[in-house]
Amino acid sequence: MEKGDVNFESPEGKALLRSLNVYSYELFRRVYKQEVNERGKSFSDYVYDAIEKHLRGEDNYDPTRSTLDYHLKKNVIRQAIYNDIPPHVKNHRKLVSKQSLTESNIVPIPSVAREQSVSAVIPELLAYDEKVIFQEIERLIGDDKVVGEIYLAITTGGFSLVDRAEICKELNMKLSDFDNGKRRLNTILKNVFRKFNLDIRLDYEYRK
């Protein structure tokens, strides 16, 4: 399906619209936890906005990089939903997210501070993590759908990596897919720390 070439009367077009609505509904519910957000939008508004943006050729869609379905979900709908979160809510969720990431072993603990409590280590890492580590993690996740969904469940959905069954139920994901995705995510984390020459181990390595 090329840029702007969407016939919503066709079976393909109807399937795309259903897929976008399901995705937008589930993400909107996790992010806002209400039917209408502070901007007066519902989940369906983000689907319509994404479609209009695509039809006008304003979504930078590249069919060589991803399917239209994936592009509209991850690069247009998701971005718009997150952009509309009020600043004060974003700030609150950043604090909650950092705590969740710490408990999920995504925020690293320096290997030289194995005996330190998590709360004693985090203040030294937050600025660096937010500006560099998290950005690099997301860059390396790229188009890996499973890893991306697990990462979003942790950073925006209030889950921890230990919530295996809950995440799979929420995302309608197979347990085996979660396990493989978690391994790939852990590999990404190690690569990020290695890239920046950080003497860091993931907390789960201590408990082996």
PDB file of C-alpha atoms in Angstrom:
ATOM      1  CA  MET A   1       0.000   0.000   0.000  1.00  0.00           C
ATOM      2  CA  GLU A   2       1.702   3.208  -1.136  1.00  0.00           C
ATOM      3  CA  LYS A   3       1.535   6.632   0.452  1.00  0.00           C
ATOM      4  CA  GLY A   4      -1.994   8.009   0.339  1.00  0.00           C
ATOM      5  CA  ASP A   5      -3.324   4.903  -1.416  1.00  0.00           C
ATOM      6  CA  VAL A   6      -5.851   3.691   1.167  1.00  0.00           C
ATOM      7  CA  ASN A   7      -9.272   2.416   0.122  1.00  0.00           C
ATOM      8  CA  PHE A   8     -11.242   1.874   3.316  1.00  0.00           C
ATOM      9  CA  GLU A   9     -14.038   0.163   1.424  1.00  0.00           C
ATOM     10  CA  SER A  10     -11.709  -2.676   0.481  1.00  0.00           C
ATOM     11  CA  PRO A  11     -11.138  -5.690   2.759  1.00  0.00           C
ATOM     12  CA  GLU A  12      -7.536  -4.590   3.245  1.00  0.00           C
ATOM     13  CA  GLY A  13      -8.573  -1.058   4.186  1.00  0.00           C
ATOM     14  CA  LYS A  14     -11.237  -2.263   6.624  1.00  0.00           C
ATOM     15  CA  ALA A  15      -8.757  -4.635   8.254  1.00  0.00           C
ATOM     16  CA  LEU A  16      -6.265  -1.776   8.622  1.00  0.00           C
ATOM     17  CA  LEU A  17      -8.863   0.471  10.226  1.00  0.00           C
ATOM     18  CA  ARG A  18      -9.882  -2.253  12.697  1.00  0.00           C
ATOM     19  CA  SER A  19      -6.245  -2.886  13.597  1.00  0.00           C
ATOM     20  CA  LEU A  20      -5.551   0.812  14.174  1.00  0.00           C
ATOM     21  CA  ASN A  21      -8.649   1.210  16.344  1.00  0.00           C
ATOM     22  CA  VAL A  22      -7.743  -1.776  18.503  1.00  0.00           C
ATOM     23  CA  TYR A  23      -4.197  -0.525  18.971  1.00  0.00           C
ATOM     24  CA  SER A  24      -5.269   3.060  19.714  1.00  0.00           C
ATOM     25  CA  TYR A  25      -7.947   1.914  22.169  1.00  0.00           C
ATOM     26  CA  GLU A  26      -5.536  -0.277  24.153  1.00  0.00           C
ATOM     27  CA  LEU A  27      -2.762   2.326  24.244  1.00  0.00           C
ATOM     28  CA  PHE A  28      -5.148   5.185  25.057  1.00  0.00           C
ATOM     29  CA  ARG A  29      -6.631   3.152  27.901  1.00  0.00           C
ATOM     30  CA  ARG A  30      -3.191   2.449  29.378  1.00  0.00           C
ATOM     31  CA  VAL A  31      -1.994   6.043  29.048  1.00  0.00           C
ATOM     32  CA  TYR A  32      -5.096   8.026  30.071  1.00  0.00           C
ATOM     33  CA  LYS A  33      -7.245   5.484  31.936  1.00  0.00           C
ATOM     34  CA  GLN A  34     -10.388   7.332  30.840  1.00  0.00           C
ATOM     35  CA  GLU A  35     -12.588   7.614  27.756  1.00  0.00           C
ATOM     36  CA  VAL A  36     -11.650  11.213  26.910  1.00  0.00           C
ATOM     37  CA  ASN A  37      -8.346  12.896  27.715  1.00  0.00           C
ATOM     38  CA  GLU A  38      -7.566  16.449  28.821  1.00  0.00           C
ATOM     39  CA  ARG A  39      -7.611  17.631  25.205  1.00  0.00           C
ATOM     40  CA  GLY A  40     -11.132  16.303  24.690  1.00  0.00           C
ATOM     41  CA  LYS A  41      -9.959  13.457  22.453  1.00  0.00           C
ATOM     42  CA  SER A  42     -10.928   9.799  22.464  1.00  0.00           C
ATOM     43  CA  PHE A  43      -8.918   6.902  21.075  1.00  0.00           C
ATOM     44  CA  SER A  44     -10.772   7.077  17.766  1.00  0.00           C
ATOM     45  CA  ASP A  45      -9.749  10.703  17.234  1.00  0.00           C
ATOM     46  CA  TYR A  46      -6.114   9.614  17.082  1.00  0.00           C
ATOM     47  CA  VAL A  47      -6.935   7.018  14.443  1.00  0.00           C
ATOM     48  CA  TYR A  48      -8.752   9.564  12.272  1.00  0.00           C
ATOM     49  CA  ASP A  49      -5.939  12.087  12.714  1.00  0.00           C
ATOM     50  CA  ALA A  50      -3.351   9.483  11.700  1.00  0.00           C
ATOM     51  CA  ILE A  51      -5.294   8.507   8.600  1.00  0.00           C
ATOM     52  CA  GLU A  52      -5.765  12.120   7.546  1.00  0.00           C
ATOM     53  CA  LYS A  53      -2.098  12.851   8.091  1.00  0.00           C
ATOM     54  CA  HIS A  54      -1.173   9.874   5.922  1.00  0.00           C
ATOM     55  CA  LEU A  55      -3.596  10.791   3.161  1.00  0.00           C
ATOM     56  CA  ARG A  56      -2.121  14.291   3.074  1.00  0.00           C
ATOM     57  CA  GLY A  57       1.383  12.796   2.833  1.00  0.00           C
ATOM     58  CA  GLU A  58       2.455  14.405   6.105  1.00  0.00           C
ATOM     59  CA  ASP A  59       3.435  11.274   8.033  1.00  0.00           C
ATOM     60  CA  ASN A  60       6.846  10.588   6.404  1.00  0.00           C
ATOM     61  CA  TYR A  61       5.829   7.028   5.579  1.00  0.00           C
ATOM     62  CA  ASP A  62       8.551   4.906   3.978  1.00  0.00           C
ATOM     63  CA  PRO A  63       7.154   1.556   2.737  1.00  0.00           C
ATOM     64  CA  THR A  64      10.679   0.133   2.506  1.00  0.00           C
ATOM     65  CA  ARG A  65      11.094   0.374   6.274  1.00  0.00           C
ATOM     66  CA  SER A  66       7.783  -0.899   7.648  1.00  0.00           C
ATOM     67  CA  THR A  67       4.209  -1.770   6.809  1.00  0.00           C
ATOM     68  CA  LEU A  68       1.641   1.023   6.841  1.00  0.00           C
ATOM     69  CA  ASP A  69      -0.126  -0.635   9.768  1.00  0.00           C
ATOM     70  CA  TYR A  70       3.018  -0.654  11.893  1.00  0.00           C
ATOM     71  CA  HIS A  71       4.014   2.861  10.819  1.00  0.00           C
ATOM     72  CA  LEU A  72       0.680   4.455  11.673  1.00  0.00           C
ATOM     73  CA  LYS A  73       0.566   2.699  15.035  1.00  0.00           C
ATOM     74  CA  LYS A  74       4.109   3.278  16.252  1.00  0.00           C
ATOM     75  CA  ASN A  75       5.156   6.474  14.486  1.00  0.00           C
ATOM     76  CA  VAL A  76       1.900   8.423  14.285  1.00  0.00           C
ATOM     77  CA  ILE A  77      -0.776   7.268  16.754  1.00  0.00           C
ATOM     78  CA  ARG A  78       1.583   6.436  19.606  1.00  0.00           C
ATOM     79  CA  GLN A  79       3.528   9.661  19.141  1.00  0.00           C
ATOM     80  CA  ALA A  80       0.360  11.765  19.110  1.00  0.00           C
ATOM     81  CA  ILE A  81      -1.087  10.088  22.194  1.00  0.00           C
ATOM     82  CA  TYR A  82       2.110  10.660  24.178  1.00  0.00           C
ATOM     83  CA  ASN A  83       2.517  14.228  22.918  1.00  0.00           C
ATOM     84  CA  ASP A  84      -0.914  15.143  24.274  1.00  0.00           C
ATOM     85  CA  ILE A  85      -0.155  14.081  27.845  1.00  0.00           C
ATOM     86  CA  PRO A  86      -0.209  17.283  29.955  1.00  0.00           C
ATOM     87  CA  PRO A  87       3.243  18.417  31.189  1.00  0.00           C
ATOM     88  CA  HIS A  88       2.413  17.977  34.872  1.00  0.00           C
ATOM     89  CA  VAL A  89       1.225  14.436  34.196  1.00  0.00           C
ATOM     90  CA  LYS A  90       4.362  13.677  32.195  1.00  0.00           C
ATOM     91  CA  ASN A  91       6.546  14.861  35.072  1.00  0.00           C
ATOM     92  CA  HIS A  92       4.665  12.691  37.545  1.00  0.00           C
ATOM     93  CA  ARG A  93       4.864   9.667  35.274  1.00  0.00           C
ATOM     94  CA  LYS A  94       8.592  10.158  34.782  1.00  0.00           C
ATOM     95  CA  LEU A  95       9.077   9.741  38.508  1.00  0.00           C
ATOM     96  CA  VAL A  96       6.837   6.678  38.602  1.00  0.00           C
ATOM     97  CA  SER A  97       8.500   5.285  35.477  1.00  0.00           C
ATOM     98  CA  LYS A  98      11.985   5.637  36.926  1.00  0.00           C
ATOM     99  CA  GLN A  99      10.922   3.788  40.053  1.00  0.00           C
ATOM    100  CA  SER A 100       9.278   1.080  37.933  1.00  0.00           C
ATOM    101  CA  LEU A 101      12.358   0.779  35.728  1.00  0.00           C
ATOM    102  CA  THR A 102      14.558   0.473  38.786  1.00  0.00           C
ATOM    103  CA  GLU A 103      12.415  -2.294  40.214  1.00  0.00           C
ATOM    104  CA  SER A 104      12.440  -3.988  36.798  1.00  0.00           C
ATOM    105  CA  ASN A 105      16.249  -3.930  36.526  1.00  0.00           C
ATOM    106  CA  ILE A 106      16.245  -1.553  33.546  1.00  0.00           C
ATOM    107  CA  VAL A 107      17.799   1.316  35.467  1.00  0.00           C
ATOM    108  CA  PRO A 108      21.312  -0.028  36.167  1.00  0.00           C
ATOM    109  CA  ILE A 109      23.151  -0.371  39.433  1.00  0.00           C
ATOM    110  CA  PRO A 110      26.921   0.244  39.386  1.00  0.00           C
ATOM    111  CA  SER A 111      28.789  -2.999  39.933  1.00  0.00           C
ATOM    112  CA  VAL A 112      31.053  -1.279  42.473  1.00  0.00           C
ATOM    113  CA  ALA A 113      28.043  -0.491  44.645  1.00  0.00           C
ATOM    114  CA  ARG A 114      26.642  -3.964  45.056  1.00  0.00           C
ATOM    115  CA  GLU A 115      25.954  -3.424  48.741  1.00  0.00           C
ATOM    116  CA  GLN A 116      24.321  -0.029  48.271  1.00  0.00           C
ATOM    117  CA  SER A 117      20.576   0.356  48.306  1.00  0.00           C
ATOM    118  CA  VAL A 118      18.824   1.259  45.064  1.00  0.00           C
ATOM    119  CA  SER A 119      17.658   4.551  46.533  1.00  0.00           C
ATOM    120  CA  ALA A 120      21.266   5.534  47.270  1.00  0.00           C
ATOM    121  CA  VAL A 121      22.403   4.897  43.706  1.00  0.00           C
ATOM    122  CA  ILE A 122      19.558   6.307  41.604  1.00  0.00           C
ATOM    123  CA  PRO A 123      20.174  10.036  42.244  1.00  0.00           C
ATOM    124  CA  GLU A 124      23.603   9.767  40.624  1.00  0.00           C
ATOM    125  CA  LEU A 125      22.164   8.161  37.496  1.00  0.00           C
ATOM    126  CA  LEU A 126      18.842   9.833  36.784  1.00  0.00           C
ATOM    127  CA  ALA A 127      20.101  12.756  34.674  1.00  0.00           C
ATOM    128  CA  TYR A 128      22.393  10.560  32.644  1.00  0.00           C
ATOM    129  CA  ASP A 129      19.817   7.809  32.240  1.00  0.00           C
ATOM    130  CA  GLU A 130      17.067  10.124  31.055  1.00  0.00           C
ATOM    131  CA  LYS A 131      19.163  12.037  28.555  1.00  0.00           C
ATOM    132  CA  VAL A 132      21.347   9.286  27.153  1.00  0.00           C
ATOM    133  CA  ILE A 133      20.624   5.739  28.257  1.00  0.00           C
ATOM    134  CA  PHE A 134      16.873   5.715  27.625  1.00  0.00           C
ATOM    135  CA  GLN A 135      17.284   7.362  24.224  1.00  0.00           C
ATOM    136  CA  GLU A 136      19.864   4.786  23.197  1.00  0.00           C
ATOM    137  CA  ILE A 137      17.707   1.924  24.454  1.00  0.00           C
ATOM    138  CA  GLU A 138      14.799   3.130  22.328  1.00  0.00           C
ATOM    139  CA  ARG A 139      17.041   3.593  19.294  1.00  0.00           C
ATOM    140  CA  LEU A 140      18.292   0.017  19.544  1.00  0.00           C
ATOM    141  CA  ILE A 141      14.790  -1.364  20.069  1.00  0.00           C
ATOM    142  CA  GLY A 142      13.899   0.158  16.708  1.00  0.00           C
ATOM    143  CA  ASP A 143      11.202  -1.828  14.897  1.00  0.00           C
ATOM    144  CA  ASP A 144      11.328  -4.839  17.227  1.00  0.00           C
ATOM    145  CA  LYS A 145       7.607  -4.976  17.980  1.00  0.00           C
ATOM    146  CA  VAL A 146       7.749  -7.425  20.897  1.00  0.00           C
ATOM    147  CA  VAL A 147      10.598  -5.676  22.677  1.00  0.00           C
ATOM    148  CA  GLY A 148       8.965  -2.319  22.034  1.00  0.00           C
ATOM    149  CA  GLU A 149       5.687  -3.473  23.573  1.00  0.00           C
ATOM    150  CA  ILE A 150       7.463  -4.860  26.657  1.00  0.00           C
ATOM    151  CA  TYR A 151       9.412  -1.621  27.040  1.00  0.00           C
ATOM    152  CA  LEU A 152       6.227   0.457  26.739  1.00  0.00           C
ATOM    153  CA  ALA A 153       4.426  -1.742  29.252  1.00  0.00           C
ATOM    154  CA  ILE A 154       7.161  -0.916  31.745  1.00  0.00           C
ATOM    155  CA  THR A 155       7.631   2.759  30.960  1.00  0.00           C
ATOM    156  CA  THR A 156       3.978   3.761  30.495  1.00  0.00           C
ATOM    157  CA  GLY A 157       1.817   0.887  31.668  1.00  0.00           C
ATOM    158  CA  GLY A 158       2.967   0.610  35.265  1.00  0.00           C
ATOM    159  CA  PHE A 159       4.288  -2.936  34.864  1.00  0.00           C
ATOM    160  CA  SER A 160       7.611  -4.428  35.912  1.00  0.00           C
ATOM    161  CA  LEU A 161       9.596  -7.091  34.081  1.00  0.00           C
ATOM    162  CA  VAL A 162       8.620  -9.555  36.780  1.00  0.00           C
ATOM    163  CA  ASP A 163       4.959  -9.114  35.760  1.00  0.00           C
ATOM    164  CA  ARG A 164       5.344 -11.699  33.001  1.00  0.00           C
ATOM    165  CA  ALA A 165       1.817 -13.116  33.034  1.00  0.00           C
ATOM    166  CA  GLU A 166       0.172  -9.712  33.498  1.00  0.00           C
ATOM    167  CA  ILE A 167       2.065  -8.140  30.607  1.00  0.00           C
ATOM    168  CA  CYS A 168       1.278 -11.056  28.313  1.00  0.00           C
ATOM    169  CA  LYS A 169      -2.404 -10.834  29.195  1.00  0.00           C
ATOM    170  CA  GLU A 170      -2.490  -7.062  28.705  1.00  0.00           C
ATOM    171  CA  LEU A 171      -0.710  -7.211  25.333  1.00  0.00           C
ATOM    172  CA  ASN A 172      -2.227 -10.510  24.186  1.00  0.00           C
ATOM    173  CA  MET A 173       1.322 -11.800  23.896  1.00  0.00           C
ATOM    174  CA  LYS A 174       2.525 -15.399  24.080  1.00  0.00           C
ATOM    175  CA  LEU A 175       4.661 -16.272  27.095  1.00  0.00           C
ATOM    176  CA  SER A 176       7.355 -17.598  24.772  1.00  0.00           C
ATOM    177  CA  ASP A 177       7.369 -14.327  22.825  1.00  0.00           C
ATOM    178  CA  PHE A 178       7.728 -12.408  26.074  1.00  0.00           C
ATOM    179  CA  ASP A 179      10.637 -14.561  27.204  1.00  0.00           C
ATOM    180  CA  ASN A 180      12.455 -14.115  23.891  1.00  0.00           C
ATOM    181  CA  GLY A 181      11.683 -10.401  23.873  1.00  0.00           C
ATOM    182  CA  LYS A 182      12.959  -9.991  27.411  1.00  0.00           C
ATOM    183  CA  ARG A 183      16.223 -11.672  26.442  1.00  0.00           C
ATOM    184  CA  ARG A 184      16.614  -9.312  23.481  1.00  0.00           C
ATOM    185  CA  LEU A 185      15.842  -6.349  25.729  1.00  0.00           C
ATOM    186  CA  ASN A 186      18.487  -7.461  28.205  1.00  0.00           C
ATOM    187  CA  THR A 187      20.983  -7.748  25.357  1.00  0.00           C
ATOM    188  CA  ILE A 188      20.127  -4.207  24.281  1.00  0.00           C
ATOM    189  CA  LEU A 189      20.675  -2.950  27.831  1.00  0.00           C
ATOM    190  CA  LYS A 190      24.082  -4.603  28.049  1.00  0.00           C
ATOM    191  CA  ASN A 191      25.091  -3.151  24.689  1.00  0.00           C
ATOM    192  CA  VAL A 192      24.022   0.326  25.780  1.00  0.00           C
ATOM    193  CA  PHE A 193      26.083   0.165  28.955  1.00  0.00           C
ATOM    194  CA  ARG A 194      29.058  -1.228  27.051  1.00  0.00           C
ATOM    195  CA  LYS A 195      28.802   1.502  24.413  1.00  0.00           C
ATOM    196  CA  PHE A 196      29.142   4.214  27.031  1.00  0.00           C
ATOM    197  CA  ASN A 197      31.878   2.334  28.899  1.00  0.00           C
ATOM    198  CA  LEU A 198      29.767   2.072  32.020  1.00  0.00           C
ATOM    199  CA  ASP A 199      30.990  -0.349  34.660  1.00  0.00           C
ATOM    200  CA  ILE A 200      27.447  -1.547  35.231  1.00  0.00           C
ATOM    201  CA  ARG A 201      25.726  -4.856  35.709  1.00  0.00           C
ATOM    202  CA  LEU A 202      22.013  -5.461  35.606  1.00  0.00           C
ATOM    203  CA  ASP A 203      20.622  -6.175  39.035  1.00  0.00           C
ATOM    204  CA  TYR A 204      19.322  -9.576  37.929  1.00  0.00           C
ATOM    205  CA  GLU A 205      22.943 -10.689  37.373  1.00  0.00           C
ATOM    206  CA  TYR A 206      23.604 -10.384  41.097  1.00  0.00           C
ATOM    207  CA  ARG A 207      20.921 -12.878  41.966  1.00  0.00           C
ATOM    208  CA  LYS A 208      22.091 -15.707  39.711  1.00  0.00           C
TER     209      LYS A 208
END
